[in-house]
mmCIF file of C-alpha atoms in Angstrom:
data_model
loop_
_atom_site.group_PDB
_atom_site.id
_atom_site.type_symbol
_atom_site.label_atom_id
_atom_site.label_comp_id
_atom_site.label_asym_id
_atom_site.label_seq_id
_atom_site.Cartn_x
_atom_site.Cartn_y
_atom_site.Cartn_z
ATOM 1 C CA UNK A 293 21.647 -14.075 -23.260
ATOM 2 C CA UNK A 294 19.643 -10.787 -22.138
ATOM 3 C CA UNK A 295 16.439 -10.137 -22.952
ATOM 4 C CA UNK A 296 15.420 -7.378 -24.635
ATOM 5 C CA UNK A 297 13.514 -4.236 -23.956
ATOM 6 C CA UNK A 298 10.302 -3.636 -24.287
ATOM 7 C CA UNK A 299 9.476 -0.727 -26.194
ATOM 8 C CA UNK A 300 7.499 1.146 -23.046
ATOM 9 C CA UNK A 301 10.581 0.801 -21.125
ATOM 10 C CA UNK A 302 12.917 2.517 -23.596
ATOM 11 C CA UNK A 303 10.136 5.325 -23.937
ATOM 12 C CA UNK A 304 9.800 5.817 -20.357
ATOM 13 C CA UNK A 305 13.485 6.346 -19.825
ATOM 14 C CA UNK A 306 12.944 9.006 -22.847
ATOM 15 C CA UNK A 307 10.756 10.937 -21.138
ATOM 16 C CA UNK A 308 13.265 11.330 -18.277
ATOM 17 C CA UNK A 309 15.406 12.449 -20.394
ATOM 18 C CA UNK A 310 12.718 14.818 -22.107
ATOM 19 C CA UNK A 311 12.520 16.151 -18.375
ATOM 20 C CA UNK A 312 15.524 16.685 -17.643
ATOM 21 C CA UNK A 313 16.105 18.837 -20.441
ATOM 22 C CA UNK A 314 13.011 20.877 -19.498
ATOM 23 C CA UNK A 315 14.712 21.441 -16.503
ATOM 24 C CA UNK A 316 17.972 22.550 -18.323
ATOM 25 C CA UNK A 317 19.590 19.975 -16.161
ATOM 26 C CA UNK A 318 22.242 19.351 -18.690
ATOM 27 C CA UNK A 319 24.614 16.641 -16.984
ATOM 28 C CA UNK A 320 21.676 14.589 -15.883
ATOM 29 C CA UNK A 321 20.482 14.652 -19.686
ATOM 30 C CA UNK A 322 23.667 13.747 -20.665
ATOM 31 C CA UNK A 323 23.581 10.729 -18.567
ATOM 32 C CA UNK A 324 20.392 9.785 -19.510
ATOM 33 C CA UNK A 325 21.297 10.084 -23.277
ATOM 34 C CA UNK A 326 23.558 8.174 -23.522
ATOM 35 C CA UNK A 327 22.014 4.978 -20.705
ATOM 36 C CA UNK A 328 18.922 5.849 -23.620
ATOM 37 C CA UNK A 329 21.452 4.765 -26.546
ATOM 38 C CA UNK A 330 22.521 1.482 -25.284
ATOM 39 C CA UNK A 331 19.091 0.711 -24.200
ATOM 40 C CA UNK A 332 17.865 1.568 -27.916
ATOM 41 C CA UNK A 333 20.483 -1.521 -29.125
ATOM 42 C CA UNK A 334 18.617 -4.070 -27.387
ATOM 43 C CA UNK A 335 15.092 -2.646 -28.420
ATOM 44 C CA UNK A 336 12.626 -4.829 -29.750
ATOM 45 C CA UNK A 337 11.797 -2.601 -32.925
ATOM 46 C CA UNK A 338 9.214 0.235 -32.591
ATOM 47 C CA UNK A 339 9.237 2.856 -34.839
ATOM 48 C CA UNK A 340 7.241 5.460 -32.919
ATOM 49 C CA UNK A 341 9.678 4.925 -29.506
ATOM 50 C CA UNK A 342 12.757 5.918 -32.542
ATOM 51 C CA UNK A 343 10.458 8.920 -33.155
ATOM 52 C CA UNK A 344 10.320 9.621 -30.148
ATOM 53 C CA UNK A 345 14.095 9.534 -29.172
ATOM 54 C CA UNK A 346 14.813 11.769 -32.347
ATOM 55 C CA UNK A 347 12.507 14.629 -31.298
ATOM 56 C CA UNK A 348 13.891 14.551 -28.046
ATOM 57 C CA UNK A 349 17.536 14.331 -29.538
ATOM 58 C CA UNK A 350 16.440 17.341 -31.165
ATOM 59 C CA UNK A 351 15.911 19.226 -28.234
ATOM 60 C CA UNK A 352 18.694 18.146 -26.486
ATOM 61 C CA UNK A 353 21.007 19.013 -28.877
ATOM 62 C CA UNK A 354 19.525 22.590 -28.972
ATOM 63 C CA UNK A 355 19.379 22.431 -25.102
ATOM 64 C CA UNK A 356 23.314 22.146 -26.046
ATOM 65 C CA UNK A 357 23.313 24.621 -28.665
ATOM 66 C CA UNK A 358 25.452 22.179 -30.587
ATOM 67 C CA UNK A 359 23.030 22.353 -33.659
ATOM 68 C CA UNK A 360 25.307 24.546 -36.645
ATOM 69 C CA UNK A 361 23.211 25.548 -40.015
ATOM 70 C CA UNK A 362 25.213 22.783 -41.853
ATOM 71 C CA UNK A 363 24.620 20.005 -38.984
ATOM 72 C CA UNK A 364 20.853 20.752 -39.803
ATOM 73 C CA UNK A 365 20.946 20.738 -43.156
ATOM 74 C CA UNK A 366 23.262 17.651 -43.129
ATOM 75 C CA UNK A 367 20.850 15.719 -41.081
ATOM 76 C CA UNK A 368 17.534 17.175 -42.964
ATOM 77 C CA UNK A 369 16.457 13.595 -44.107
ATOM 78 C CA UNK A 370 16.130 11.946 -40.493
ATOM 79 C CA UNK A 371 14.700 15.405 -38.888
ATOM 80 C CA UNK A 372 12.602 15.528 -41.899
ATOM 81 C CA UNK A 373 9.075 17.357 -39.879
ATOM 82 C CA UNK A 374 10.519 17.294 -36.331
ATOM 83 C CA UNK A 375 10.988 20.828 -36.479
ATOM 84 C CA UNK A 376 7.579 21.566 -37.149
ATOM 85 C CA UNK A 377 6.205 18.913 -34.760
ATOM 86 C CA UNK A 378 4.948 21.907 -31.778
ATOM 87 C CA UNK A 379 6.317 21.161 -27.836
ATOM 88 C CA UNK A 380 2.442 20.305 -27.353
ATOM 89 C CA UNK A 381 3.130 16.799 -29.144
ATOM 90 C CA UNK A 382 6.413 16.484 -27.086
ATOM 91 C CA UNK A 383 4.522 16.923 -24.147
ATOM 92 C CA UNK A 384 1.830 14.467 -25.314
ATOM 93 C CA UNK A 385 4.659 12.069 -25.645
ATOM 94 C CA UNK A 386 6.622 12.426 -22.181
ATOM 95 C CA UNK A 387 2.544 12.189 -20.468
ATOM 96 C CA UNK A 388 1.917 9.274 -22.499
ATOM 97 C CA UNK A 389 5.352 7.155 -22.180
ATOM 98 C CA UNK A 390 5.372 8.096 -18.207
ATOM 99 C CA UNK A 391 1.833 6.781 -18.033
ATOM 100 C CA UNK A 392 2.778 3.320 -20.223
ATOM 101 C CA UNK A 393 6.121 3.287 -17.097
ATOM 102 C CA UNK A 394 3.284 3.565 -14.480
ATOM 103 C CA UNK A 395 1.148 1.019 -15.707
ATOM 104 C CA UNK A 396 3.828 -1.837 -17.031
ATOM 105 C CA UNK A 397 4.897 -1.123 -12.842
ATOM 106 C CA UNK A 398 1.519 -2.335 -12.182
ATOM 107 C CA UNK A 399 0.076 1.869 -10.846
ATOM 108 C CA UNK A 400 -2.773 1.770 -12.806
ATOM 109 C CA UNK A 401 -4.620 4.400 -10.963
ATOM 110 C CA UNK A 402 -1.155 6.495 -11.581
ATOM 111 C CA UNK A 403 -1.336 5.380 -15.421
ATOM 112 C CA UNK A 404 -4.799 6.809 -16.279
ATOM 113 C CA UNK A 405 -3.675 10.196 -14.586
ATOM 114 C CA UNK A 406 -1.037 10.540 -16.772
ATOM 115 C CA UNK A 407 -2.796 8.607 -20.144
ATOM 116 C CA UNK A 408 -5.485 11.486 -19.007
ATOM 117 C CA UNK A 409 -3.395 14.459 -19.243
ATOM 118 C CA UNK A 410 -1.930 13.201 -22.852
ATOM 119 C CA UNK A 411 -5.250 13.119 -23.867
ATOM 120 C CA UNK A 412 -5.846 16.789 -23.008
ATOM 121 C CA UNK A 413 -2.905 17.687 -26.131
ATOM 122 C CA UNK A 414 -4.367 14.582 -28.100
ATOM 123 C CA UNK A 415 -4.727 17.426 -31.101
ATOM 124 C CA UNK A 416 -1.386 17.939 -31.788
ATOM 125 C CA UNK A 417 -1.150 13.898 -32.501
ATOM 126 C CA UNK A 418 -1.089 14.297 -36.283
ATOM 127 C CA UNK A 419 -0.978 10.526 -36.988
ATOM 128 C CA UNK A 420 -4.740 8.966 -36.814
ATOM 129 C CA UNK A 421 -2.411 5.424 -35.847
ATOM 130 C CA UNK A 422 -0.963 6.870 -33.012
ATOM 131 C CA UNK A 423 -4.135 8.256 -31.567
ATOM 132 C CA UNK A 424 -5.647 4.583 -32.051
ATOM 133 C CA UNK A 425 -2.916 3.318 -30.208
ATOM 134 C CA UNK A 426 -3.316 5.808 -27.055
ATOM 135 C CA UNK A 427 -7.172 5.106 -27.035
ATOM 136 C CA UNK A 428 -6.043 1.111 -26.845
ATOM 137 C CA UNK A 429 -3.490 1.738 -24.094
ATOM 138 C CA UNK A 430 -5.972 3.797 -22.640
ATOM 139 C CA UNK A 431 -8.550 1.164 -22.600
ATOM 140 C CA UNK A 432 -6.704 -1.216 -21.353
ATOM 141 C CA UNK A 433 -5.762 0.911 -18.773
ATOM 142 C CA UNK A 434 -9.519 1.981 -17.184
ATOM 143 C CA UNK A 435 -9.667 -1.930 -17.517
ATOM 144 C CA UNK A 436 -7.322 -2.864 -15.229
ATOM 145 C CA UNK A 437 -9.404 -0.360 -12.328
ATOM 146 C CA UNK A 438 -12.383 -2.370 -13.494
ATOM 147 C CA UNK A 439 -13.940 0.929 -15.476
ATOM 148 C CA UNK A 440 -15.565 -0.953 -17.922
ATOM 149 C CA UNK A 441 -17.418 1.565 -19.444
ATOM 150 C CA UNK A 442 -14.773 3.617 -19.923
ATOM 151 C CA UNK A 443 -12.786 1.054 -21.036
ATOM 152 C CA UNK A 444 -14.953 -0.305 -23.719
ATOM 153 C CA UNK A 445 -15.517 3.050 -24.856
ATOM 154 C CA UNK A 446 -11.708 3.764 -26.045
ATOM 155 C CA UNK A 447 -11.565 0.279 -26.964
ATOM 156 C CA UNK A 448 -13.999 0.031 -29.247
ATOM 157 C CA UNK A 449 -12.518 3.527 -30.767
ATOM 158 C CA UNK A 450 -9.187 2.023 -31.414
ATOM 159 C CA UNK A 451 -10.809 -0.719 -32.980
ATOM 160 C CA UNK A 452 -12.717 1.195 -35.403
ATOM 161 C CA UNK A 453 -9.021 2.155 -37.291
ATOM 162 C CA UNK A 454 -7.493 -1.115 -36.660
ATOM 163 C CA UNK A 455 -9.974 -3.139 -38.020
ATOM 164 C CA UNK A 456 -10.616 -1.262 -41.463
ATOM 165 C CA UNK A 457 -6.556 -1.654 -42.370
ATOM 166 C CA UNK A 458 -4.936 -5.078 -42.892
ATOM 167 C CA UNK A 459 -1.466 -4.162 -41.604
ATOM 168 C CA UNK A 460 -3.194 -3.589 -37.952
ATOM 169 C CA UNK A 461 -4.658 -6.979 -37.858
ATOM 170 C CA UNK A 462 -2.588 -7.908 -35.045
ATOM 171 C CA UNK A 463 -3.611 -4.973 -32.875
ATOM 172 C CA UNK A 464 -6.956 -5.530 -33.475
ATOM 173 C CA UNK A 465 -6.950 -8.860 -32.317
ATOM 174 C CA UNK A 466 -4.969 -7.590 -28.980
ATOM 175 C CA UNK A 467 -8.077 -5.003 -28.378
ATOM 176 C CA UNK A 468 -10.786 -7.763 -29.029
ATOM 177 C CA UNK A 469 -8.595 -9.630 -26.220
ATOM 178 C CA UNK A 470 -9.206 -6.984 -23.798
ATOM 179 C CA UNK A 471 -12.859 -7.020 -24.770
ATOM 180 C CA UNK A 472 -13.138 -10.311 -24.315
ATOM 181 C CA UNK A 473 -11.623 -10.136 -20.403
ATOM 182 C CA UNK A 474 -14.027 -7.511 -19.944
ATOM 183 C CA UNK A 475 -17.075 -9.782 -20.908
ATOM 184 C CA UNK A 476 -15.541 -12.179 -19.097
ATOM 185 C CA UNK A 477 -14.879 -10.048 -15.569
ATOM 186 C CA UNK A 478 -18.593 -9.326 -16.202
ATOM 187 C CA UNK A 479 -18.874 -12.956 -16.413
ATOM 188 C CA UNK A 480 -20.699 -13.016 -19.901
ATOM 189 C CA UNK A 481 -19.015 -16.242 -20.261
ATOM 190 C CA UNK A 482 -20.954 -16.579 -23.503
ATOM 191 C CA UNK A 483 -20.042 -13.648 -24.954
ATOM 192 C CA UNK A 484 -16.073 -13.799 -23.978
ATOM 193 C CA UNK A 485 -15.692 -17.254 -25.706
ATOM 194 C CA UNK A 486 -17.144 -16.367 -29.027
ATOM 195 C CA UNK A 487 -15.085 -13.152 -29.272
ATOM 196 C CA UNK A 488 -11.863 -15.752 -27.875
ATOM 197 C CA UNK A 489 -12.965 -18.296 -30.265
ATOM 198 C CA UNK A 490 -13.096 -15.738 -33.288
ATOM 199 C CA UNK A 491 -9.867 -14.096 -32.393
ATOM 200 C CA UNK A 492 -8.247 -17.674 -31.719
ATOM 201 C CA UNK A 493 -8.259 -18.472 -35.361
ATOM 202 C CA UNK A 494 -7.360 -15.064 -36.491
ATOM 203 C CA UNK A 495 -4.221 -15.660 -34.484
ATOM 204 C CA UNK A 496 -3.419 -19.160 -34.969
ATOM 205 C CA UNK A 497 -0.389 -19.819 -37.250
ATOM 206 C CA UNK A 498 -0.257 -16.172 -38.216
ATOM 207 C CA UNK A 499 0.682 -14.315 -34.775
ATOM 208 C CA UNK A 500 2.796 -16.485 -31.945
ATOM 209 C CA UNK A 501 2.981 -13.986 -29.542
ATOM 210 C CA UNK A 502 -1.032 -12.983 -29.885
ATOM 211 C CA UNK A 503 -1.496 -16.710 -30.370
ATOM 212 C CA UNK A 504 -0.097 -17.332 -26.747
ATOM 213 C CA UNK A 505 -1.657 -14.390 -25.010
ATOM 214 C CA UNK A 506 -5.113 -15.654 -26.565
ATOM 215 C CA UNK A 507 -4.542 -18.862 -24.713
ATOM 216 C CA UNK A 508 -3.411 -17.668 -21.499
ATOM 217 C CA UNK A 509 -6.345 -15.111 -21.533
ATOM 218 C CA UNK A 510 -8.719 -18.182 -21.771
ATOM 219 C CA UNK A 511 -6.793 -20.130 -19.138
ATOM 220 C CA UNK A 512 -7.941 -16.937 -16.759
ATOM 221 C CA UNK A 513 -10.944 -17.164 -18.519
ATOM 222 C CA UNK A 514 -11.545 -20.657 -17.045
ATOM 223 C CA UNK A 515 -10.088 -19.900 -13.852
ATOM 224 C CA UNK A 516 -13.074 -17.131 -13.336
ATOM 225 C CA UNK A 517 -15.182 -19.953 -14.046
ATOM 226 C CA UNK A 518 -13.763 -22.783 -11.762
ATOM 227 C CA UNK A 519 -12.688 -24.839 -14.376
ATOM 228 C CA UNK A 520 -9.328 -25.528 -13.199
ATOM 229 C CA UNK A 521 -8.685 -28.548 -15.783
ATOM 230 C CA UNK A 522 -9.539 -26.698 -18.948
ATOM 231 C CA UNK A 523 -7.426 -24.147 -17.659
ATOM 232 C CA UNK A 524 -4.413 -26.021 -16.917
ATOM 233 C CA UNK A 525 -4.689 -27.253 -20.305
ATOM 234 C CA UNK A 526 -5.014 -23.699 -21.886
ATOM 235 C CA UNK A 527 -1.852 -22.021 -20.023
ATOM 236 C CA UNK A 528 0.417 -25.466 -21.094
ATOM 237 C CA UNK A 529 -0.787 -24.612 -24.527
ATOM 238 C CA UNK A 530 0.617 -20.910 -24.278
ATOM 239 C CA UNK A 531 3.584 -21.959 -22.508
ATOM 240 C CA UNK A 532 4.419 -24.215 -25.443
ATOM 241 C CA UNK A 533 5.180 -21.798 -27.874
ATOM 242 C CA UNK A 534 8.401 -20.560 -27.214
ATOM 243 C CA UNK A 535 8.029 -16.430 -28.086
ATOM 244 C CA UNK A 536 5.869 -16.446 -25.192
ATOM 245 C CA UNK A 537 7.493 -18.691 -22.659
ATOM 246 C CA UNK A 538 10.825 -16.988 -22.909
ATOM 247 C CA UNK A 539 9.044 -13.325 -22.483
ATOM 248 C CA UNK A 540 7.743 -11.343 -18.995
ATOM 249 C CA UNK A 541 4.545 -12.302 -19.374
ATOM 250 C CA UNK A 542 5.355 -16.347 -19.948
ATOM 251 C CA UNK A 543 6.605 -15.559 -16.012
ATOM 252 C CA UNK A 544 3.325 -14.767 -15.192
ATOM 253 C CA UNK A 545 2.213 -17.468 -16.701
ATOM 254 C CA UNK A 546 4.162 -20.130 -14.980
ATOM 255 C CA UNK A 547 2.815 -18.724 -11.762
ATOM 256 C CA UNK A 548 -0.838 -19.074 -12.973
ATOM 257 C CA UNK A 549 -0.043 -22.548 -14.209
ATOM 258 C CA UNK A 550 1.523 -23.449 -10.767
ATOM 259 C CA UNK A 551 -1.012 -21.866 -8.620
ATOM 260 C CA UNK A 552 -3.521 -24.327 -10.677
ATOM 261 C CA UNK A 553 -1.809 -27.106 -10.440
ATOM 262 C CA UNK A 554 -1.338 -26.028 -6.235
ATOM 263 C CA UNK A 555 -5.573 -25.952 -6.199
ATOM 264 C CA UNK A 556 -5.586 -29.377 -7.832
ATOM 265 C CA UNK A 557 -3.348 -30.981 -5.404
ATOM 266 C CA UNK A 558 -0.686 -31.475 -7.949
ATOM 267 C CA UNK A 559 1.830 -30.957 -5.418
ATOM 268 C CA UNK A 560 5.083 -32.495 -7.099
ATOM 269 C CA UNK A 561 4.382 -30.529 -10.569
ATOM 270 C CA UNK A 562 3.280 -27.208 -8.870
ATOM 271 C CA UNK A 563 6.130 -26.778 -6.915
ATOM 272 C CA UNK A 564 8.918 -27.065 -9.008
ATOM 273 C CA UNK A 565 6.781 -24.394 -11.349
ATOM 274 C CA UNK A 566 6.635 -22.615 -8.530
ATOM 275 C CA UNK A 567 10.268 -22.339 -7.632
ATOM 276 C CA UNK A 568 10.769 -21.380 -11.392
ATOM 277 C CA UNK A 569 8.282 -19.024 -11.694
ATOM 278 C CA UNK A 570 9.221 -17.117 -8.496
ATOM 279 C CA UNK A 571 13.409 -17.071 -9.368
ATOM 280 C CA UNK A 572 12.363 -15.792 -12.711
ATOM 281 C CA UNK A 573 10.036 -12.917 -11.287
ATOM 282 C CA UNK A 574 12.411 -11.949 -8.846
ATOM 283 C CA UNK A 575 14.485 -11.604 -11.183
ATOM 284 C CA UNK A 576 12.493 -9.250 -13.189
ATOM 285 C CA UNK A 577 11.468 -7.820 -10.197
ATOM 286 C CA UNK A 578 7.740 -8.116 -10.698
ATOM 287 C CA UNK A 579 6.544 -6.682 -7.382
ATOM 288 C CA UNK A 580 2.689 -8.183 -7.271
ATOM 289 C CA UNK A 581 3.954 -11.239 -9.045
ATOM 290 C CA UNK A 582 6.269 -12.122 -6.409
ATOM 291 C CA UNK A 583 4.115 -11.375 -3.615
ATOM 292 C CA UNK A 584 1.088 -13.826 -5.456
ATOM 293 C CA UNK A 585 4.039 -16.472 -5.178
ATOM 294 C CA UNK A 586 4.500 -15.714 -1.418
ATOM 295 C CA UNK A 587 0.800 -16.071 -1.236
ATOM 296 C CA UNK A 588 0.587 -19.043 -2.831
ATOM 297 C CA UNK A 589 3.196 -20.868 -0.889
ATOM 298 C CA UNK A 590 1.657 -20.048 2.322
ATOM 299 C CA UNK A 591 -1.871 -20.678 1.404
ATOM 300 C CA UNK A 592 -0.927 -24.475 -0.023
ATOM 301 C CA UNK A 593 2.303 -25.374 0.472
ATOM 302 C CA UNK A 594 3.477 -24.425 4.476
ATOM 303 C CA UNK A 595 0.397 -23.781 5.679
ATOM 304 C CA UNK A 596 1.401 -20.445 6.810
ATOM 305 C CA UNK A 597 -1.242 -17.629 7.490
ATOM 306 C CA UNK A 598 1.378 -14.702 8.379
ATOM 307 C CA UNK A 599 3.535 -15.171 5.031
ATOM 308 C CA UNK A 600 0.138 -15.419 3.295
ATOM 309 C CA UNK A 601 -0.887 -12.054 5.038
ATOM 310 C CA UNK A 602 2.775 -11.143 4.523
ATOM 311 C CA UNK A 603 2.191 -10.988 0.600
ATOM 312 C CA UNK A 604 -1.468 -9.370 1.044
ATOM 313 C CA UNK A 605 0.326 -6.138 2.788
ATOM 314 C CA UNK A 606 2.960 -6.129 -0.257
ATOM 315 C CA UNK A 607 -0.275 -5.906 -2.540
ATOM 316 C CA UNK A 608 -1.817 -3.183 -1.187
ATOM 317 C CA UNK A 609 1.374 -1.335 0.076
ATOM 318 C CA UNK A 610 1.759 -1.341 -4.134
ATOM 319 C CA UNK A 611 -1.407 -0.344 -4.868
ATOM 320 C CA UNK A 612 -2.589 -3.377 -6.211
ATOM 321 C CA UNK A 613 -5.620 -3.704 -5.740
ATOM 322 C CA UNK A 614 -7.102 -5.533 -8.891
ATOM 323 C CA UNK A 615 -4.514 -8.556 -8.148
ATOM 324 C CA UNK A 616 -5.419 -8.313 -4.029
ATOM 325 C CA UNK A 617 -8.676 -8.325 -4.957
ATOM 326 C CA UNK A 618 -8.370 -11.778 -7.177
ATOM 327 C CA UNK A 619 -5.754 -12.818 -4.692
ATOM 328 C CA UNK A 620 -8.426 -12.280 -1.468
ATOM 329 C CA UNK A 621 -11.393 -13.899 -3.244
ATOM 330 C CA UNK A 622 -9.130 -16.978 -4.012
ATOM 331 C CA UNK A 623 -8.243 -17.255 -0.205
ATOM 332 C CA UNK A 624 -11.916 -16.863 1.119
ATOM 333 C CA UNK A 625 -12.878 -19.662 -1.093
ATOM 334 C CA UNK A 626 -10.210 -21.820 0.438
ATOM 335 C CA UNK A 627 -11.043 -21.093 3.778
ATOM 336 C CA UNK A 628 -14.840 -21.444 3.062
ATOM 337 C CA UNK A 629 -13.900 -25.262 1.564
ATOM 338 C CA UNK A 630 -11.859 -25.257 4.401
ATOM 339 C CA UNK A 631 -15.187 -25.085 6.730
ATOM 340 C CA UNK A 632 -13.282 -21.799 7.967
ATOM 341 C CA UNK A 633 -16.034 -19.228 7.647
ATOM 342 C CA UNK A 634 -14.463 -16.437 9.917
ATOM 343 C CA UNK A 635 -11.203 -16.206 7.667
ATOM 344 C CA UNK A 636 -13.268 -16.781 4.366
ATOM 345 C CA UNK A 637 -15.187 -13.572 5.463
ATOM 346 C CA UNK A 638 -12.420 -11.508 6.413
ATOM 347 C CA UNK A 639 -10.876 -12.663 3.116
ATOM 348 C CA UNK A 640 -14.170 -11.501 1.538
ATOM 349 C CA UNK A 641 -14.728 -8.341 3.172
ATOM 350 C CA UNK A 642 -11.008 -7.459 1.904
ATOM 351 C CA UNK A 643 -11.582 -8.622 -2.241
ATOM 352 C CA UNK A 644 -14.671 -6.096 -1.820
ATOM 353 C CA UNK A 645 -12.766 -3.242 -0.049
ATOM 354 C CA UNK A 646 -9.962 -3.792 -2.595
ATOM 355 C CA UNK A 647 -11.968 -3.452 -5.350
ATOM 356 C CA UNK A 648 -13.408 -0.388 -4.126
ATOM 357 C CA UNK A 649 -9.934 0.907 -4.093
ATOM 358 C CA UNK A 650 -9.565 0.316 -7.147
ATOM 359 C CA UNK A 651 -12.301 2.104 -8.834
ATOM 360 C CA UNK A 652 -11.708 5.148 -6.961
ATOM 361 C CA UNK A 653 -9.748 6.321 -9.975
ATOM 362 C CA UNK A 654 -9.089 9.941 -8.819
ATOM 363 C CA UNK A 655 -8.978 11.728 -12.343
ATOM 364 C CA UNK A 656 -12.041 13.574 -13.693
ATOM 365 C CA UNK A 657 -13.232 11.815 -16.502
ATOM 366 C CA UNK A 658 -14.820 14.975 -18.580
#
């Protein structure tokens, strides 16, 4: 059975398509139109990605001059406001669905350029739910190159409309998440587990999907903290409910869970994870996820410091730095229980010089 889309994915491939047509490239829009109608099928539902496609429809069909009085006033209903919607929203909409393609593709430095020039035509955004939603994704996004203070900033204005309406309740839960990882990369353990404790029991029963991310976010949580068993524990938990599992991010999962169980010396568990968890995120193609498996398997399994350094040169040849950076501190603390100081530096020096990469965002920020 295929899996379905995610929404970003559908809306990336839209503003392709919303390109092309800019471009009066006609047969390539064509092309793209209708790859953009098949992927639509197997959609998880989002209502603002259907928007989306029908103002771009719109414009194709114009691009095509294929619009008659009588189509339009046939088809007045659906297109009810498009019309009026200006090209300033359209282009806030191909900027912000190319910058959700960048980051789900792990650029995050890429992502904020683009998040930051749909926040330039964030005024022609009529709904006050949409612009809560781009100040989350934009949140999460200056979180991922470790700009906290940016981060918080957007977060905490998304939160301010989620958390006064009832039918948000889910999203705000997902933004106190992020919170909570950013208390707990600042390692205000304290702090992170009483916003994860609060949000655990808003999503408990209620929310699967938040439910599961809630307990892999703690897993990580304990994992900052060296607490390998209670984080083992956590990530089983998530894995156990089935919406997450089954999804991308359940991959991701598995290899946390199996690089756990690796640390713990769980050998006969952790490497049939392992084996699953990399199949499955080759699959996907997960670039940084499958070079963290490499990594893995050379650092515990064979023993191998040229496919470990093999899987350090994909991270950074993708520009990811936050994982290199988690990946590189991991390795100098093997090495340094290793007795190996000379490789636990070098593996040092590198988490440092990999997060300076990464919060060298390269966007002005007024």
């Amino acid at each position: 059975m295929s899996m379905s889309l995610a929404p970003a994915e559908v809306g990336a491939k839209i503003a392709k398509w919303y390109s092309c047509i800019r471009k009066r490239d006609v047969e390539q829009a064509k092309l793209l139109k209708n790859e953009i109608e098949l992927m639509l099928d197997r959609m998880k539902d989002d209502k603002k990605v259907i928007s989306y496609y029908q103002l771009v429809n719109f414009r194709h069909q114009l691009l095509l001059e294929t619009i008659q009085k009588n189509e339009v006033d046939a088809n007045q209903d659906d297109l009810a406001g498009i019309q009026t919607l200006s090209d300033s929203y359209l282009n806030f909409m191909y900027y912000f669905m190319s910058g959700q393609d960048e980051f789900y593709l792990g650029r995050y430095k890429s992502a904020i350029r683009l998040y930051k020039v749909a926040e330039q035509l964030l005024e022609s955004v009529p709904d006050e739910s949409e612009r809560a939603e781009f100040y989350h994704r934009l949140g999460i996004g200056y979180y991922r190159i470790d700009q906290y203070t940016f981060a918080v900033s957007y977060l905490e204005q998304a939160l301010e409309f989620f958390a006064k309406r009832s039918e948000y309740e889910e999203r705000a839960l997902n933004t106190k998440l992020i919170l909570a990882a950013i208390s707990t990369e600042l390692t205000r353990y304290d702090e992170a587990e009483f916003i994860y404790q609060e949000i655990l029991k808003g999503a408990q029963d209620k929310y699967p999907v938040t439910h599961a991310l809630i307990l892999r976010s703690l897993g990580l949580n304990r994992v900052r903290q060296n607490r390998l068993e209670e984080a083992k524990m956590f990530l089983m938990d998530a894995l156990y409910i089935s919406e997450h599992s089954e999804s991308v991010v359940g991959s991701k999962t598995k290899y946390n869970l199996a690089n756990i169980l690796l640390r713990l010396d769980d050998s006969v568990h952790s490497r049939t994870l392992l084996d699953e968890a990399e199949k499955e995120v080759k699959r996907l193609r997960l670039t940084d996820y499958i070079a963290k498996c490499k990594i893995s398997r050379g650092l515990y399994i064979k023993h191998d410091p040229a496919l470990v350094e093999e899987g350090i040169q994909e991270l950074k040849a993708g520009e990811y730095y936050f994982d290199c950076s988690e990946v590189a501190e991991e390795i100098a603390n093997y090495y340094d229980n290793k007795g190996d100081s000379q490789n636990a530096l070098k593996y040092m020096r590198l988490a440092l010089q990999m997060r300076i990469n990464q919060s060298c965002v390269g966007v002005d920020q007024e």
